[in-house]
Short mmCIF file of C-alpha atoms (C1' of nucleotides) in Angstrom, two decimals:
data_model
loop_
_atom_site.label_atom_id
_atom_site.label_comp_id
_atom_site.label_asym_id
_atom_site.label_seq_id
_atom_site.Cartn_x
_atom_site.Cartn_y
_atom_site.Cartn_z
CA MET A 1 64.92 -82.68 14.43
CA THR A 2 62.77 -80.83 11.70
CA ALA A 3 63.29 -81.86 8.17
CA GLU A 4 64.36 -79.16 7.40
CA TYR A 5 67.48 -80.01 9.59
CA GLU A 6 68.27 -82.49 8.29
CA VAL A 7 67.78 -81.42 4.77
CA PHE A 8 70.37 -78.88 5.13
CA LYS A 9 72.54 -81.40 7.50
CA GLU A 10 72.54 -83.40 3.86
CA TYR A 11 73.48 -80.90 1.94
CA LEU A 12 76.59 -79.82 3.76
CA ARG A 13 77.54 -83.39 3.77
CA GLN A 14 77.39 -83.62 0.19
CA LYS A 15 79.53 -80.50 -0.11
CA GLY A 16 82.24 -81.56 2.74
CA LEU A 17 81.03 -78.99 4.85
CA LYS A 18 80.25 -78.94 8.66
CA MET A 19 76.77 -79.03 10.55
CA THR A 20 77.70 -76.76 13.37
CA SER A 21 75.89 -75.04 16.43
CA PRO A 22 76.19 -71.54 15.30
CA ARG A 23 74.38 -72.82 11.87
CA GLU A 24 71.56 -75.24 13.77
CA ASN A 25 71.14 -71.55 15.86
CA VAL A 26 70.52 -69.26 12.48
CA LEU A 27 68.39 -72.22 11.16
CA ARG A 28 66.02 -72.62 13.89
CA ALA A 29 65.98 -68.52 14.29
CA PHE A 30 65.09 -68.50 10.77
CA LEU A 31 61.99 -71.44 10.50
CA GLY A 32 61.10 -69.73 13.89
CA HIS A 33 59.44 -66.64 12.15
CA GLU A 34 57.23 -66.79 9.29
CA GLY A 35 56.83 -63.83 6.52
CA HIS A 36 59.89 -61.72 5.23
CA LEU A 37 62.91 -61.50 7.35
CA SER A 38 65.53 -59.30 7.45
CA THR A 39 68.80 -60.40 7.75
CA ASP A 40 68.84 -58.58 11.11
CA ASP A 41 65.81 -59.88 11.98
CA ILE A 42 67.44 -63.47 11.56
CA LEU A 43 70.31 -62.20 13.87
CA VAL A 44 68.56 -60.83 16.88
CA ALA A 45 66.18 -64.15 16.69
CA SER A 46 69.27 -65.76 16.44
CA ARG A 47 70.99 -64.10 19.40
CA LYS A 48 68.08 -65.25 21.51
CA LEU A 49 69.40 -68.98 21.30
CA ASP A 50 73.01 -67.37 21.24
CA PRO A 51 73.83 -64.18 21.81
CA ALA A 52 77.49 -65.23 21.05
CA ILE A 53 76.45 -65.38 17.30
CA GLY A 54 78.25 -62.90 14.93
CA GLN A 55 76.16 -61.35 11.78
CA ALA A 56 79.05 -62.61 9.62
CA THR A 57 77.73 -65.81 10.51
CA VAL A 58 73.96 -65.43 9.81
CA PHE A 59 75.34 -63.78 6.20
CA ARG A 60 77.58 -66.97 5.70
CA THR A 61 74.47 -69.40 7.07
CA MET A 62 71.79 -67.73 5.08
CA LYS A 63 73.92 -68.18 1.81
CA LEU A 64 73.66 -71.81 2.75
CA LEU A 65 70.34 -72.06 3.30
CA GLU A 66 69.54 -70.29 0.14
CA GLU A 67 71.49 -72.99 -1.86
CA ALA A 68 70.21 -76.05 -0.10
CA GLY A 69 66.83 -75.11 -1.06
CA LEU A 70 65.26 -73.93 2.47
CA ALA A 71 65.69 -70.23 1.61
CA ARG A 72 64.62 -68.43 -0.80
CA ASP A 73 65.81 -64.40 -1.48
CA ALA A 74 62.40 -62.50 -1.06
CA SER A 75 64.17 -58.54 -1.34
CA GLN A 76 62.16 -55.70 -2.31
CA ASP A 77 63.82 -52.78 -3.83
CA ASN A 78 67.11 -51.64 -2.75
CA GLY A 79 66.84 -52.25 0.83
CA PRO A 80 67.95 -54.78 2.89
CA ARG A 81 68.58 -58.01 1.43
CA LYS A 82 65.21 -60.65 2.97
CA TYR A 83 64.43 -64.14 3.27
CA GLU A 84 61.51 -66.44 3.38
CA HIS A 85 61.19 -69.83 3.87
CA ALA A 86 61.17 -72.28 0.59
CA TYR A 87 61.17 -75.87 1.74
CA LYS A 88 57.78 -77.02 1.14
CA HIS A 89 56.37 -73.77 0.73
CA SER A 90 54.84 -74.11 -2.63
CA HIS A 91 56.01 -71.23 -4.69
CA HIS A 92 54.21 -67.98 -4.97
CA ASP A 93 54.47 -64.44 -5.71
CA HIS A 94 53.89 -61.01 -3.80
CA LEU A 95 51.36 -58.56 -3.95
CA LEU A 96 52.57 -55.32 -2.26
CA CYS A 97 50.92 -52.42 -0.99
CA ILE A 98 53.21 -49.55 -1.41
CA ARG A 99 51.79 -47.59 1.40
CA CYS A 100 51.45 -49.88 4.67
CA GLY A 101 53.51 -52.47 3.24
CA ARG A 102 51.02 -55.23 3.64
CA VAL A 103 52.31 -58.66 1.58
CA VAL A 104 49.73 -60.88 0.14
CA GLU A 105 51.16 -64.09 -0.83
CA PHE A 106 48.82 -65.54 -4.25
CA TYR A 107 49.45 -68.47 -6.79
CA ASP A 108 47.95 -68.03 -9.77
CA PRO A 109 48.73 -71.61 -12.46
CA GLN A 110 47.44 -69.09 -15.92
CA ILE A 111 50.33 -66.70 -14.83
CA GLU A 112 52.80 -69.77 -13.99
CA LYS A 113 51.82 -71.38 -17.24
CA ALA A 114 51.97 -68.53 -19.54
CA GLN A 115 55.44 -67.76 -18.19
CA LYS A 116 56.74 -71.50 -19.11
CA GLN A 117 56.04 -70.49 -22.31
CA ILE A 118 57.69 -67.45 -22.36
CA PHE A 119 60.57 -69.78 -21.18
CA ALA A 120 59.84 -72.20 -24.22
CA LYS A 121 59.53 -69.09 -26.67
CA TYR A 122 62.99 -68.40 -26.33
CA GLY A 123 64.43 -71.52 -25.77
CA PHE A 124 65.65 -70.81 -22.14
CA THR A 125 65.88 -73.50 -19.62
CA GLU A 126 64.07 -72.33 -16.30
CA THR A 127 65.73 -71.95 -13.09
CA GLY A 128 63.32 -69.58 -11.33
CA HIS A 129 61.40 -66.13 -11.43
CA TRP A 130 60.67 -63.18 -9.71
CA MET A 131 57.12 -61.31 -9.92
CA GLU A 132 56.24 -58.55 -7.66
CA LEU A 133 52.64 -56.77 -7.81
CA HIS A 134 52.54 -53.15 -6.55
CA GLY A 135 49.56 -51.14 -5.84
CA LEU A 136 47.26 -49.56 -2.90
CA CYS A 137 45.22 -52.31 -0.69
CA PRO A 138 41.81 -51.37 -0.20
CA ASP A 139 42.13 -49.33 3.27
CA CYS A 140 45.17 -47.79 2.12
CA ALA A 141 42.93 -46.81 -1.46
CA ARG A 142 40.09 -45.96 0.89
CA GLN A 143 42.14 -43.54 3.18
CA LYS A 144 43.55 -41.49 0.26
CA MET B 1 64.95 -30.67 -28.20
CA THR B 2 64.22 -34.16 -27.89
CA ALA B 3 60.13 -34.68 -26.18
CA GLU B 4 61.59 -36.42 -23.08
CA TYR B 5 63.42 -32.72 -22.37
CA GLU B 6 59.86 -31.11 -22.70
CA VAL B 7 58.31 -33.60 -20.55
CA PHE B 8 61.43 -33.64 -17.92
CA LYS B 9 60.96 -29.27 -17.90
CA GLU B 10 57.64 -29.28 -17.43
CA TYR B 11 57.84 -31.61 -14.53
CA LEU B 12 59.89 -29.51 -13.01
CA ARG B 13 58.41 -27.21 -13.26
CA GLN B 14 55.01 -28.21 -12.19
CA LYS B 15 57.45 -29.00 -8.97
CA GLY B 16 58.49 -25.67 -8.72
CA LEU B 17 62.23 -26.99 -9.50
CA LYS B 18 64.49 -25.23 -12.14
CA MET B 19 66.02 -27.22 -15.14
CA THR B 20 69.15 -26.89 -14.97
CA SER B 21 72.80 -27.66 -17.32
CA PRO B 22 73.94 -30.58 -15.09
CA ARG B 23 70.48 -31.92 -15.13
CA GLU B 24 70.36 -31.61 -19.02
CA ASN B 25 73.56 -33.62 -19.18
CA VAL B 26 72.38 -36.06 -17.23
CA LEU B 27 69.39 -36.86 -19.48
CA ARG B 28 70.72 -36.62 -22.24
CA ALA B 29 73.77 -39.27 -20.99
CA PHE B 30 71.08 -41.57 -19.83
CA LEU B 31 69.08 -41.28 -23.58
CA GLY B 32 72.29 -41.38 -24.98
CA HIS B 33 72.26 -45.51 -24.63
CA GLU B 34 69.67 -48.29 -24.65
CA GLY B 35 69.82 -51.37 -22.15
CA HIS B 36 69.85 -51.02 -18.47
CA LEU B 37 72.69 -48.30 -17.32
CA SER B 38 73.79 -48.54 -13.65
CA THR B 39 73.98 -44.90 -12.32
CA ASP B 40 77.76 -45.47 -12.68
CA ASP B 41 77.34 -45.89 -16.28
CA ILE B 42 75.38 -43.00 -16.53
CA LEU B 43 78.04 -40.89 -14.45
CA VAL B 44 80.81 -41.85 -17.08
CA ALA B 45 78.37 -40.55 -20.34
CA SER B 46 77.54 -37.74 -18.05
CA ARG B 47 80.94 -36.63 -17.53
CA LYS B 48 81.57 -36.91 -20.94
CA LEU B 49 79.29 -33.80 -21.81
CA ASP B 50 80.53 -32.35 -18.67
CA PRO B 51 83.69 -33.58 -16.92
CA ALA B 52 82.52 -31.50 -13.94
CA ILE B 53 79.43 -33.28 -13.04
CA GLY B 54 79.41 -34.72 -9.89
CA GLN B 55 77.69 -38.35 -8.91
CA ALA B 56 75.42 -36.91 -6.22
CA THR B 57 73.80 -34.98 -8.30
CA VAL B 58 73.43 -37.92 -11.02
CA PHE B 59 71.95 -39.72 -8.18
CA ARG B 60 69.39 -37.19 -7.29
CA THR B 61 68.65 -36.84 -11.18
CA MET B 62 67.79 -40.30 -11.67
CA LYS B 63 65.65 -40.06 -8.68
CA LEU B 64 63.49 -36.99 -10.42
CA LEU B 65 63.98 -38.86 -14.12
CA GLU B 66 62.10 -41.64 -12.31
CA GLU B 67 59.36 -39.44 -10.84
CA ALA B 68 58.90 -37.90 -14.02
CA GLY B 69 58.27 -41.66 -15.82
CA LEU B 70 61.42 -40.92 -18.08
CA ALA B 71 62.76 -43.64 -16.21
CA ARG B 72 62.43 -46.97 -14.64
CA ASP B 73 64.29 -48.97 -12.28
CA ALA B 74 65.97 -51.71 -13.92
CA SER B 75 67.89 -53.27 -10.80
CA GLN B 76 68.50 -57.13 -10.44
CA ASP B 77 69.42 -58.87 -7.27
CA ASN B 78 71.25 -56.48 -5.00
CA GLY B 79 73.89 -55.04 -7.13
CA PRO B 80 73.97 -51.46 -8.24
CA ARG B 81 70.89 -49.72 -9.16
CA LYS B 82 70.09 -49.75 -12.67
CA TYR B 83 67.67 -47.40 -15.08
CA GLU B 84 66.10 -48.18 -18.13
CA HIS B 85 64.17 -45.71 -20.54
CA ALA B 86 60.75 -45.46 -19.70
CA TYR B 87 59.57 -42.53 -21.75
CA LYS B 88 56.83 -44.23 -25.03
CA HIS B 89 58.66 -47.09 -23.71
CA SER B 90 55.81 -49.39 -23.60
CA HIS B 91 55.91 -51.45 -20.63
CA HIS B 92 57.57 -55.28 -20.80
CA ASP B 93 59.34 -57.59 -18.91
CA HIS B 94 62.98 -59.28 -18.50
CA LEU B 95 63.73 -62.66 -19.03
CA LEU B 96 67.30 -63.35 -18.28
CA CYS B 97 70.52 -65.37 -18.06
CA ILE B 98 71.86 -66.43 -14.85
CA ARG B 99 75.32 -67.43 -16.38
CA CYS B 100 76.17 -64.73 -19.18
CA GLY B 101 73.67 -62.38 -18.37
CA ARG B 102 72.02 -61.63 -21.48
CA VAL B 103 68.48 -59.98 -21.18
CA VAL B 104 65.39 -60.65 -23.22
CA GLU B 105 62.59 -57.81 -23.05
CA PHE B 106 59.43 -59.65 -23.58
CA TYR B 107 55.57 -58.43 -23.22
CA ASP B 108 53.09 -61.12 -23.06
CA PRO B 109 48.96 -59.83 -22.98
CA GLN B 110 47.95 -62.84 -20.93
CA ILE B 111 50.24 -62.26 -18.15
CA GLU B 112 49.41 -58.97 -17.84
CA LYS B 113 45.69 -59.87 -18.09
CA ALA B 114 45.97 -62.45 -15.38
CA GLN B 115 48.03 -59.75 -12.88
CA LYS B 116 45.14 -57.55 -13.65
CA GLN B 117 43.06 -60.16 -12.32
CA ILE B 118 45.32 -60.48 -9.09
CA PHE B 119 44.70 -56.99 -7.93
CA ALA B 120 40.89 -57.01 -8.74
CA LYS B 121 40.70 -60.49 -6.76
CA TYR B 122 42.54 -58.69 -3.57
CA GLY B 123 41.21 -55.16 -4.08
CA PHE B 124 44.18 -53.67 -4.66
CA THR B 125 44.34 -50.54 -6.55
CA GLU B 126 47.48 -51.55 -8.99
CA THR B 127 50.07 -49.55 -9.44
CA GLY B 128 53.19 -51.03 -10.79
CA HIS B 129 54.41 -54.57 -10.98
CA TRP B 130 58.19 -56.05 -11.88
CA MET B 131 58.50 -59.92 -12.92
CA GLU B 132 61.80 -61.19 -13.87
CA LEU B 133 62.50 -64.92 -15.27
CA HIS B 134 65.48 -66.22 -14.49
CA GLY B 135 67.06 -68.89 -16.37
CA LEU B 136 69.66 -70.24 -18.70
CA CYS B 137 70.11 -68.78 -22.43
CA PRO B 138 70.24 -71.12 -25.24
CA ASP B 139 74.07 -70.60 -25.72
CA CYS B 140 75.00 -71.09 -22.22
CA ALA B 141 72.55 -74.36 -21.51
CA ARG B 142 74.46 -75.83 -24.67
CA GLN B 143 77.72 -75.17 -23.28
CA LYS B 144 76.86 -76.48 -19.73
"C1'" DG C 1 67.14 -11.38 -5.08
"C1'" DT C 2 66.43 -16.03 -3.75
"C1'" DA C 3 64.92 -20.36 -3.44
"C1'" DG C 4 66.73 -24.77 -5.52
"C1'" DG C 5 71.06 -27.06 -7.32
"C1'" DT C 6 75.84 -28.27 -7.47
"C1'" DG C 7 80.18 -30.71 -6.23
"C1'" DC C 8 83.13 -32.81 -2.57
"C1'" DA C 9 83.63 -35.09 0.90
"C1'" DA C 10 81.75 -36.99 4.69
"C1'" DA C 11 78.67 -40.17 6.77
"C1'" DA C 12 75.55 -44.27 6.53
"C1'" DG C 13 73.75 -48.16 5.43
"C1'" DC C 14 74.21 -52.95 4.15
"C1'" DT C 15 77.43 -56.81 2.84
"C1'" DT C 16 81.85 -58.87 2.80
"C1'" DT C 17 86.35 -60.51 3.74
"C1'" DG C 18 91.01 -61.14 6.61
"C1'" DC C 19 92.60 -63.37 10.92
"C1'" DA C 20 93.67 -65.49 14.92
"C1'" DT C 21 90.66 -68.98 17.39
"C1'" DT C 22 87.65 -72.62 17.97
"C1'" DT C 23 85.17 -76.42 16.58
"C1'" DC C 24 83.26 -80.60 14.49
"C1'" DC C 25 84.74 -84.88 12.17
"C1'" DG D 1 94.85 -83.73 13.69
"C1'" DG D 2 93.42 -80.48 10.25
"C1'" DA D 3 90.00 -78.56 7.45
"C1'" DA D 4 86.55 -75.88 8.12
"C1'" DA D 5 83.92 -72.06 10.59
"C1'" DT D 6 83.36 -68.45 13.80
"C1'" DG D 7 83.44 -63.45 15.59
"C1'" DC D 8 85.33 -59.39 15.47
"C1'" DA D 9 86.82 -55.71 13.21
"C1'" DA D 10 87.93 -53.73 8.99
"C1'" DA D 11 87.27 -52.86 4.51
"C1'" DG D 12 84.22 -52.81 0.27
"C1'" DC D 13 80.56 -50.50 -2.15
"C1'" DT D 14 76.87 -47.70 -3.17
"C1'" DT D 15 73.81 -44.10 -2.18
"C1'" DT D 16 72.55 -40.70 0.97
"C1'" DT D 17 73.72 -36.02 3.13
"C1'" DG D 18 75.84 -31.27 5.10
"C1'" DC D 19 77.48 -27.45 3.53
"C1'" DA D 20 79.53 -23.73 1.14
"C1'" DC D 21 79.79 -21.58 -3.53
"C1'" DC D 22 76.74 -20.93 -7.30
"C1'" DT D 23 72.92 -20.32 -10.79
"C1'" DA D 24 68.44 -20.31 -13.09
"C1'" DC D 25 63.89 -17.78 -12.67
#
DNA sequence: GTAGGTGCAAAAGCTTTGCATTTCC
DNA sequence: GGAAATGCAAAGCTTTTGCACCTAC
C-alpha cells in the first residue's frame, strides 16, 4: 500500500474516523492522475474502481484529503474546484497561459524568501500562500 | 463627474455600447465603498441609488467595469465573487488572516521583479498575476 | 428608429445536506 | 452493537440566460 494510504489512515485514526472502501478508492483515483483534477475528474476516475461511488463522497473525501495534507486546492477563477497532489510534492506556484490553459509549475526561492519577510513584517503567522501568474505562452503569443 | 465615469463612458463608446442610468448607479455604488465588495454588497449599495436595479445588471455591469480596468477580481476561495477598485489604485497583493478575515494589502518590489523574471524564463507574455498569503494575524495568533 | 439594455424569473452549475441504509471497528 | 459513512436526491448558492419591454444615441 502506498505511503499516502498510510498517511490518510493515520489521519483518520487520530480523528476517530474510519478508513472505508469508498475513501480508499477516491484516494487511489486521485493519486492515479497528475496535474489539476476537478472534483468531477476524480468522480469519473473513482467510478472506474467502484461504479457505485457518489459525488457527495468525492466532495467529502477530498476535503479530508486536503486536511490530511495529501491534496491541495488548485482552483483557478470561479470555476469548479480543482485539486492537485500535496504529499511529498514540494511546494510550487503556477504559471498559466490564459489562452490555451497550459500550466507551468515553478519554484522560486527568492519569492519564497520575500514572502516570509512579508509575513514577518506584518506579524502574521504563515499558514500558506497562493500565487498564480497569468500570461500568454510562447506558442499562443506567436499566433496572436 | 468622476474620472472613473469618463473612463467607463469612453470604454463603452469604443465598444459601441451605451452609458445608461443603471450602469452609472452601479459604478457610483462600487466607487462609494473601499475594500473587497461582493456582488451582493454592490447590489445593495446600488439599490440605495435606484431601488429598481436588478442583480443581473450588477453582474453584467461589473464584468464591463473589470474589462474597462476600473474593477479587479478580488475573489478568495470558492465563495461569492468579490471586486475591488482598480483605477489608479496601484497593483498590490493581499495578506489574509484565515481566522478573522482581516486583509492587509501590500506591495513588494522584490517579488514583482522576481515574477517578471519567471515570465521571461518561460517565454510567457505577462498579462497579470495573483498572489495571496494566508496566515494568522497577531491578534488571532495571541488568542490561539 | 433601432441596436442595445433592463428587470424578472427561470435555468444552470457546483457544492452541501438530510436521511434511510450500510459498513467498519 | 453502535458510531460513522454512504448514495441518493433534494436543497442551497452564486451566476447566467431568455425574453418582453424600455431607453439612449
